[in-house]
Amino acid sequence: MKDFHKAFDRVLNMLNIGENFAFTRFSDGELFIMQNKTLVLADDHYITGDIKGRNIYTKEEHKEFYPDKHQKYRDLLIESYMYNKKNYFKGICTTTDGHVGKENFLWMLDLHGGDHENLTFSNLLINANYSRFVEELLPILKQKKIIYVVNEMANTDNLPFDLVKKFTIGNNCMIDSFDTAEKVRSYIEQNNIIDHVILNSAASLSNFITYKCYKENQGNTFLDIGSCLNPLLGLEGWKYTRGYLTSYWLNSGSHFGKQVDIWS
């Protein structure tokens, strides 16, 4: 049985000692895409398959996947999920994600061919582990050479670490900024980049970047941090949709701030 806190400890230790690895997240959005379901996040609503609902999504969180138009992205997402390499960790949704449920957790395991040492929690850096991300992991990043893939609307001036290089992406980045994965790979190759940490805040594009780069060169660390730094980037969408962030930064009392994900 995988343990939420011990899984974080492992990543923290590898980062601390300089052992390169990749952590790429297959969260609910990636799950729905792999299941070939329509996925839309718009200003005031969402669509996942046949389910529609109301919510607020600011521009940086917008995305669209239509099965009849975007199959090549789904195929690549599945390819990146099935890939295995030493220290290539793939986070998946667990039953603790209430809107995902047991059936989808088992679906992801079945697609992968069963549990595997490379599978871990998609929520590894958030929920009850988020305070440790801020207070233990971020200080380590201050000592690293950082490349960051982030939305063009983000203000990176207030980050607690310096950036060697920044790649900016647009909204609906999996599709509209698809070529960024090749740009990152090429930059690493042409500049002989080694022992850097590549941070990805790029939705499903993060999966493509990590897969494309890590399968070719395991000399760097790739960390899919999602929205973890959004409160420091001058972005607003997290206040409406990210309970683990409002719990830590706004003391909202959201239960996500204490949620310990369970491997089931």
mmCIF file of C-alpha atoms in Angstrom:
data_model
loop_
_atom_site.group_PDB
_atom_site.id
_atom_site.type_symbol
_atom_site.label_atom_id
_atom_site.label_comp_id
_atom_site.label_asym_id
_atom_site.label_seq_id
_atom_site.Cartn_x
_atom_site.Cartn_y
_atom_site.Cartn_z
ATOM 1 C CA MET A 1 0.000 0.000 0.000
ATOM 2 C CA LYS A 2 1.450 3.365 -1.017
ATOM 3 C CA ASP A 3 1.555 6.055 1.664
ATOM 4 C CA PHE A 4 0.786 9.708 0.876
ATOM 5 C CA HIS A 5 3.356 11.204 3.258
ATOM 6 C CA LYS A 6 6.102 8.673 2.489
ATOM 7 C CA ALA A 7 5.643 9.259 -1.232
ATOM 8 C CA PHE A 8 6.282 12.973 -0.629
ATOM 9 C CA ASP A 9 9.321 12.100 1.509
ATOM 10 C CA ARG A 10 10.787 10.121 -1.375
ATOM 11 C CA VAL A 11 10.482 12.990 -3.850
ATOM 12 C CA LEU A 12 11.798 15.483 -1.286
ATOM 13 C CA ASN A 13 14.823 13.317 -0.545
ATOM 14 C CA MET A 14 15.664 12.770 -4.230
ATOM 15 C CA LEU A 15 15.456 16.495 -4.850
ATOM 16 C CA ASN A 16 17.602 17.184 -1.787
ATOM 17 C CA ILE A 17 20.410 14.799 -2.750
ATOM 18 C CA GLY A 18 20.324 15.719 -6.433
ATOM 19 C CA GLU A 19 19.042 12.410 -7.815
ATOM 20 C CA ASN A 20 17.215 13.252 -11.018
ATOM 21 C CA PHE A 21 13.651 12.068 -11.559
ATOM 22 C CA ALA A 22 10.394 12.992 -13.262
ATOM 23 C CA PHE A 23 7.014 13.515 -11.628
ATOM 24 C CA THR A 24 4.130 13.917 -14.044
ATOM 25 C CA ARG A 25 0.487 14.162 -12.984
ATOM 26 C CA PHE A 26 -2.485 12.398 -14.540
ATOM 27 C CA SER A 27 -5.222 14.149 -12.593
ATOM 28 C CA ASP A 28 -8.947 14.272 -13.315
ATOM 29 C CA GLY A 29 -8.539 16.284 -16.523
ATOM 30 C CA GLU A 30 -6.038 13.827 -17.941
ATOM 31 C CA LEU A 31 -8.256 10.944 -16.790
ATOM 32 C CA PHE A 32 -11.247 12.305 -18.714
ATOM 33 C CA ILE A 33 -9.169 12.915 -21.824
ATOM 34 C CA MET A 34 -7.745 9.390 -21.752
ATOM 35 C CA GLN A 35 -11.325 8.132 -21.374
ATOM 36 C CA ASN A 36 -12.146 10.094 -24.545
ATOM 37 C CA LYS A 37 -14.657 12.377 -22.824
ATOM 38 C CA THR A 38 -15.334 15.961 -23.824
ATOM 39 C CA LEU A 39 -13.610 18.321 -21.399
ATOM 40 C CA VAL A 40 -14.273 22.065 -21.227
ATOM 41 C CA LEU A 41 -13.367 24.649 -18.594
ATOM 42 C CA ALA A 42 -14.827 28.048 -19.539
ATOM 43 C CA ASP A 43 -15.503 31.347 -17.758
ATOM 44 C CA ASP A 44 -18.597 30.188 -15.884
ATOM 45 C CA HIS A 45 -19.072 26.478 -16.545
ATOM 46 C CA TYR A 46 -17.445 23.102 -17.074
ATOM 47 C CA ILE A 47 -18.219 20.037 -19.174
ATOM 48 C CA THR A 48 -16.865 16.562 -18.460
ATOM 49 C CA GLY A 49 -18.418 14.005 -20.775
ATOM 50 C CA ASP A 50 -22.184 14.292 -20.357
ATOM 51 C CA ILE A 51 -21.915 16.260 -17.119
ATOM 52 C CA LYS A 52 -22.273 20.044 -17.145
ATOM 53 C CA GLY A 53 -22.071 22.431 -14.211
ATOM 54 C CA ARG A 54 -21.431 25.993 -13.083
ATOM 55 C CA ASN A 55 -18.134 27.264 -11.711
ATOM 56 C CA ILE A 56 -15.713 30.142 -12.194
ATOM 57 C CA TYR A 57 -12.567 29.561 -14.264
ATOM 58 C CA THR A 58 -10.260 32.443 -15.045
ATOM 59 C CA LYS A 59 -8.470 32.606 -18.389
ATOM 60 C CA GLU A 60 -5.338 30.726 -17.338
ATOM 61 C CA GLU A 61 -7.475 27.715 -16.385
ATOM 62 C CA HIS A 62 -9.413 27.467 -19.644
ATOM 63 C CA LYS A 63 -9.103 24.250 -21.635
ATOM 64 C CA GLU A 64 -10.934 22.268 -24.282
ATOM 65 C CA PHE A 65 -10.753 18.683 -25.458
ATOM 66 C CA TYR A 66 -13.213 17.432 -28.063
ATOM 67 C CA PRO A 67 -12.829 13.740 -28.996
ATOM 68 C CA ASP A 68 -13.804 14.313 -32.629
ATOM 69 C CA LYS A 69 -11.086 16.970 -33.082
ATOM 70 C CA HIS A 70 -8.219 16.223 -30.716
ATOM 71 C CA GLN A 71 -7.368 12.515 -30.876
ATOM 72 C CA LYS A 72 -3.645 13.023 -31.460
ATOM 73 C CA TYR A 73 -3.361 14.707 -28.062
ATOM 74 C CA ARG A 74 -5.220 11.873 -26.366
ATOM 75 C CA ASP A 75 -2.976 9.305 -28.064
ATOM 76 C CA LEU A 76 0.152 11.096 -26.875
ATOM 77 C CA LEU A 77 -1.250 11.432 -23.360
ATOM 78 C CA ILE A 78 -1.864 7.700 -23.182
ATOM 79 C CA GLU A 79 1.594 7.043 -24.625
ATOM 80 C CA SER A 80 3.170 9.199 -21.933
ATOM 81 C CA TYR A 81 1.135 7.385 -19.277
ATOM 82 C CA MET A 82 2.188 3.928 -20.456
ATOM 83 C CA TYR A 83 5.888 4.846 -20.646
ATOM 84 C CA ASN A 84 8.125 3.493 -17.889
ATOM 85 C CA LYS A 85 11.666 4.401 -16.969
ATOM 86 C CA LYS A 86 13.616 4.426 -13.719
ATOM 87 C CA ASN A 87 12.514 7.416 -11.609
ATOM 88 C CA TYR A 88 9.687 8.331 -14.030
ATOM 89 C CA PHE A 89 6.842 8.756 -11.555
ATOM 90 C CA LYS A 90 3.247 9.076 -12.727
ATOM 91 C CA GLY A 91 0.655 10.463 -10.347
ATOM 92 C CA ILE A 92 -2.910 9.183 -10.713
ATOM 93 C CA CYS A 93 -6.252 9.990 -9.115
ATOM 94 C CA THR A 94 -7.329 7.901 -6.159
ATOM 95 C CA THR A 95 -10.692 7.246 -4.532
ATOM 96 C CA THR A 96 -9.991 10.147 -2.152
ATOM 97 C CA ASP A 97 -10.777 12.421 -5.094
ATOM 98 C CA GLY A 98 -14.510 12.156 -4.472
ATOM 99 C CA HIS A 99 -15.597 13.127 -7.967
ATOM 100 C CA VAL A 100 -13.255 10.499 -9.431
ATOM 101 C CA GLY A 101 -14.142 7.498 -7.307
ATOM 102 C CA LYS A 102 -13.008 3.902 -7.006
ATOM 103 C CA GLU A 103 -14.127 2.904 -10.494
ATOM 104 C CA ASN A 104 -11.860 5.441 -12.167
ATOM 105 C CA PHE A 105 -8.916 4.636 -9.891
ATOM 106 C CA LEU A 106 -9.216 0.995 -10.945
ATOM 107 C CA TRP A 107 -9.651 2.091 -14.574
ATOM 108 C CA MET A 108 -6.303 3.868 -14.466
ATOM 109 C CA LEU A 109 -4.596 0.895 -12.867
ATOM 110 C CA ASP A 110 -6.110 -1.437 -15.444
ATOM 111 C CA LEU A 111 -5.039 0.779 -18.365
ATOM 112 C CA HIS A 112 -1.504 0.733 -16.984
ATOM 113 C CA GLY A 113 -1.531 -3.055 -16.697
ATOM 114 C CA GLY A 114 -1.771 -3.058 -12.903
ATOM 115 C CA ASP A 115 -0.037 -1.238 -10.087
ATOM 116 C CA HIS A 116 3.614 -0.336 -10.598
ATOM 117 C CA GLU A 117 6.467 1.167 -8.610
ATOM 118 C CA ASN A 118 6.361 4.215 -10.909
ATOM 119 C CA LEU A 119 2.737 4.991 -10.056
ATOM 120 C CA THR A 120 2.037 7.422 -7.238
ATOM 121 C CA PHE A 121 -0.486 10.054 -6.126
ATOM 122 C CA SER A 122 -1.443 12.826 -8.556
ATOM 123 C CA ASN A 123 -2.069 14.971 -5.445
ATOM 124 C CA LEU A 124 1.414 14.240 -4.095
ATOM 125 C CA LEU A 125 2.373 17.901 -3.657
ATOM 126 C CA ILE A 126 -0.988 19.248 -2.546
ATOM 127 C CA ASN A 127 -3.746 18.692 0.045
ATOM 128 C CA ALA A 128 -2.185 17.616 3.374
ATOM 129 C CA ASN A 129 1.295 17.683 1.775
ATOM 130 C CA TYR A 130 1.021 21.252 0.508
ATOM 131 C CA SER A 131 2.353 22.924 3.659
ATOM 132 C CA ARG A 132 5.450 20.743 3.304
ATOM 133 C CA PHE A 133 5.735 21.745 -0.347
ATOM 134 C CA VAL A 134 5.904 25.409 0.683
ATOM 135 C CA GLU A 135 7.994 25.019 3.823
ATOM 136 C CA GLU A 136 10.349 22.155 2.895
ATOM 137 C CA LEU A 137 10.460 21.728 -0.875
ATOM 138 C CA LEU A 138 10.567 25.375 -1.984
ATOM 139 C CA PRO A 139 13.704 26.102 0.092
ATOM 140 C CA ILE A 140 15.475 23.284 -1.752
ATOM 141 C CA LEU A 141 14.527 24.839 -5.092
ATOM 142 C CA LYS A 142 16.369 28.002 -4.046
ATOM 143 C CA GLN A 143 19.564 25.988 -4.371
ATOM 144 C CA LYS A 144 18.738 24.618 -7.829
ATOM 145 C CA LYS A 145 18.983 25.858 -11.411
ATOM 146 C CA ILE A 146 15.341 26.312 -12.387
ATOM 147 C CA ILE A 147 13.590 26.302 -15.751
ATOM 148 C CA TYR A 148 9.891 27.135 -15.530
ATOM 149 C CA VAL A 149 7.043 26.485 -17.978
ATOM 150 C CA VAL A 150 4.174 28.739 -16.943
ATOM 151 C CA ASN A 151 1.203 30.699 -18.254
ATOM 152 C CA GLU A 152 1.971 33.965 -20.025
ATOM 153 C CA MET A 153 -0.237 35.867 -17.561
ATOM 154 C CA ALA A 154 1.853 34.795 -14.564
ATOM 155 C CA ASN A 155 4.156 37.323 -12.900
ATOM 156 C CA THR A 156 7.253 35.391 -11.821
ATOM 157 C CA ASP A 157 9.027 38.360 -10.187
ATOM 158 C CA ASN A 158 7.967 37.326 -6.674
ATOM 159 C CA LEU A 159 9.056 33.699 -6.784
ATOM 160 C CA PRO A 160 11.400 32.667 -3.950
ATOM 161 C CA PHE A 161 13.996 31.384 -6.434
ATOM 162 C CA ASP A 162 15.709 32.637 -9.581
ATOM 163 C CA LEU A 163 14.925 31.314 -13.052
ATOM 164 C CA VAL A 164 17.552 30.278 -15.566
ATOM 165 C CA LYS A 165 14.931 30.184 -18.314
ATOM 166 C CA LYS A 166 11.178 30.717 -18.627
ATOM 167 C CA PHE A 167 8.897 29.281 -21.295
ATOM 168 C CA THR A 168 5.524 31.007 -21.426
ATOM 169 C CA ILE A 169 2.389 29.293 -22.664
ATOM 170 C CA GLY A 170 -1.104 30.446 -23.566
ATOM 171 C CA ASN A 171 -4.502 29.223 -22.427
ATOM 172 C CA ASN A 172 -5.731 25.787 -23.536
ATOM 173 C CA CYS A 173 -2.020 25.084 -23.668
ATOM 174 C CA MET A 174 -2.168 21.340 -24.394
ATOM 175 C CA ILE A 175 -3.385 22.255 -27.867
ATOM 176 C CA ASP A 176 -2.559 25.902 -28.487
ATOM 177 C CA SER A 177 0.992 25.706 -27.046
ATOM 178 C CA PHE A 178 1.685 22.116 -28.074
ATOM 179 C CA ASP A 179 4.996 23.022 -29.729
ATOM 180 C CA THR A 180 6.420 24.127 -26.372
ATOM 181 C CA ALA A 181 7.316 20.510 -25.585
ATOM 182 C CA GLU A 182 9.708 20.452 -28.536
ATOM 183 C CA LYS A 183 11.039 23.910 -27.637
ATOM 184 C CA VAL A 184 11.954 22.711 -24.138
ATOM 185 C CA ARG A 185 13.527 19.497 -25.465
ATOM 186 C CA SER A 186 15.542 21.432 -28.040
ATOM 187 C CA TYR A 187 16.694 23.997 -25.489
ATOM 188 C CA ILE A 188 17.960 21.247 -23.196
ATOM 189 C CA GLU A 189 19.789 19.516 -26.038
ATOM 190 C CA GLN A 190 21.320 22.594 -27.663
ATOM 191 C CA ASN A 191 22.499 24.130 -24.382
ATOM 192 C CA ASN A 192 23.709 20.870 -22.853
ATOM 193 C CA ILE A 193 21.435 21.409 -19.864
ATOM 194 C CA ILE A 194 22.246 19.052 -16.996
ATOM 195 C CA ASP A 195 21.120 18.829 -13.374
ATOM 196 C CA HIS A 196 18.469 21.518 -13.731
ATOM 197 C CA VAL A 197 14.947 21.335 -12.332
ATOM 198 C CA ILE A 198 12.235 21.897 -14.922
ATOM 199 C CA LEU A 199 9.039 23.041 -13.211
ATOM 200 C CA ASN A 200 5.834 22.587 -15.191
ATOM 201 C CA SER A 201 2.619 24.516 -14.563
ATOM 202 C CA ALA A 202 1.096 23.659 -17.906
ATOM 203 C CA ALA A 203 -1.936 21.381 -17.447
ATOM 204 C CA SER A 204 -1.738 18.348 -19.767
ATOM 205 C CA LEU A 205 1.085 19.967 -21.725
ATOM 206 C CA SER A 206 3.216 19.202 -18.653
ATOM 207 C CA ASN A 207 2.787 15.496 -19.402
ATOM 208 C CA PHE A 208 4.020 15.975 -22.959
ATOM 209 C CA ILE A 209 7.034 18.046 -21.906
ATOM 210 C CA THR A 210 8.079 15.584 -19.235
ATOM 211 C CA TYR A 211 7.644 12.545 -21.482
ATOM 212 C CA LYS A 212 9.351 14.041 -24.528
ATOM 213 C CA CYS A 213 12.345 15.296 -22.562
ATOM 214 C CA TYR A 214 12.834 12.577 -19.950
ATOM 215 C CA LYS A 215 12.705 9.614 -22.309
ATOM 216 C CA GLU A 216 15.565 11.201 -24.251
ATOM 217 C CA ASN A 217 17.655 12.501 -21.375
ATOM 218 C CA GLN A 218 17.443 11.585 -17.693
ATOM 219 C CA GLY A 219 20.013 14.208 -16.706
ATOM 220 C CA ASN A 220 17.474 16.666 -15.284
ATOM 221 C CA THR A 221 14.541 16.647 -12.882
ATOM 222 C CA PHE A 222 11.007 17.350 -14.095
ATOM 223 C CA LEU A 223 8.428 18.384 -11.528
ATOM 224 C CA ASP A 224 4.770 18.931 -12.430
ATOM 225 C CA ILE A 225 3.685 21.431 -9.788
ATOM 226 C CA GLY A 226 0.345 22.405 -11.337
ATOM 227 C CA SER A 227 -1.161 25.388 -9.504
ATOM 228 C CA CYS A 228 1.083 25.143 -6.435
ATOM 229 C CA LEU A 229 2.729 28.526 -7.022
ATOM 230 C CA ASN A 230 -0.311 30.409 -8.339
ATOM 231 C CA PRO A 231 -0.748 32.538 -5.173
ATOM 232 C CA LEU A 232 2.769 33.907 -5.831
ATOM 233 C CA LEU A 233 2.173 34.534 -9.536
ATOM 234 C CA GLY A 234 -0.537 37.196 -9.388
ATOM 235 C CA LEU A 235 -3.172 34.794 -10.714
ATOM 236 C CA GLU A 236 -6.693 34.705 -9.317
ATOM 237 C CA GLY A 237 -8.351 31.472 -10.458
ATOM 238 C CA TRP A 238 -7.060 29.425 -7.532
ATOM 239 C CA LYS A 239 -9.303 31.358 -5.154
ATOM 240 C CA TYR A 240 -12.376 29.751 -6.768
ATOM 241 C CA THR A 241 -11.236 26.196 -7.442
ATOM 242 C CA ARG A 242 -8.260 25.204 -5.273
ATOM 243 C CA GLY A 243 -9.250 24.381 -1.710
ATOM 244 C CA TYR A 244 -5.757 23.299 -0.699
ATOM 245 C CA LEU A 245 -4.462 26.748 -1.700
ATOM 246 C CA THR A 246 -7.207 28.743 0.015
ATOM 247 C CA SER A 247 -6.680 26.624 3.126
ATOM 248 C CA TYR A 248 -2.986 27.513 3.318
ATOM 249 C CA TRP A 249 -2.899 31.080 1.979
ATOM 250 C CA LEU A 250 -6.325 32.393 3.038
ATOM 251 C CA ASN A 251 -7.027 30.211 6.072
ATOM 252 C CA SER A 252 -10.351 29.273 4.478
ATOM 253 C CA GLY A 253 -10.794 26.107 6.499
ATOM 254 C CA SER A 254 -11.208 23.992 3.365
ATOM 255 C CA HIS A 255 -10.982 20.287 4.187
ATOM 256 C CA PHE A 256 -8.515 19.820 1.323
ATOM 257 C CA GLY A 257 -5.812 21.387 3.456
ATOM 258 C CA LYS A 258 -5.919 18.334 5.711
ATOM 259 C CA GLN A 259 -6.870 15.653 3.201
ATOM 260 C CA VAL A 260 -4.559 12.643 3.240
ATOM 261 C CA ASP A 261 -5.016 10.731 0.015
ATOM 262 C CA ILE A 262 -5.391 6.963 0.261
ATOM 263 C CA TRP A 263 -4.104 4.464 -2.312
ATOM 264 C CA SER A 264 -7.383 2.788 -3.135
#
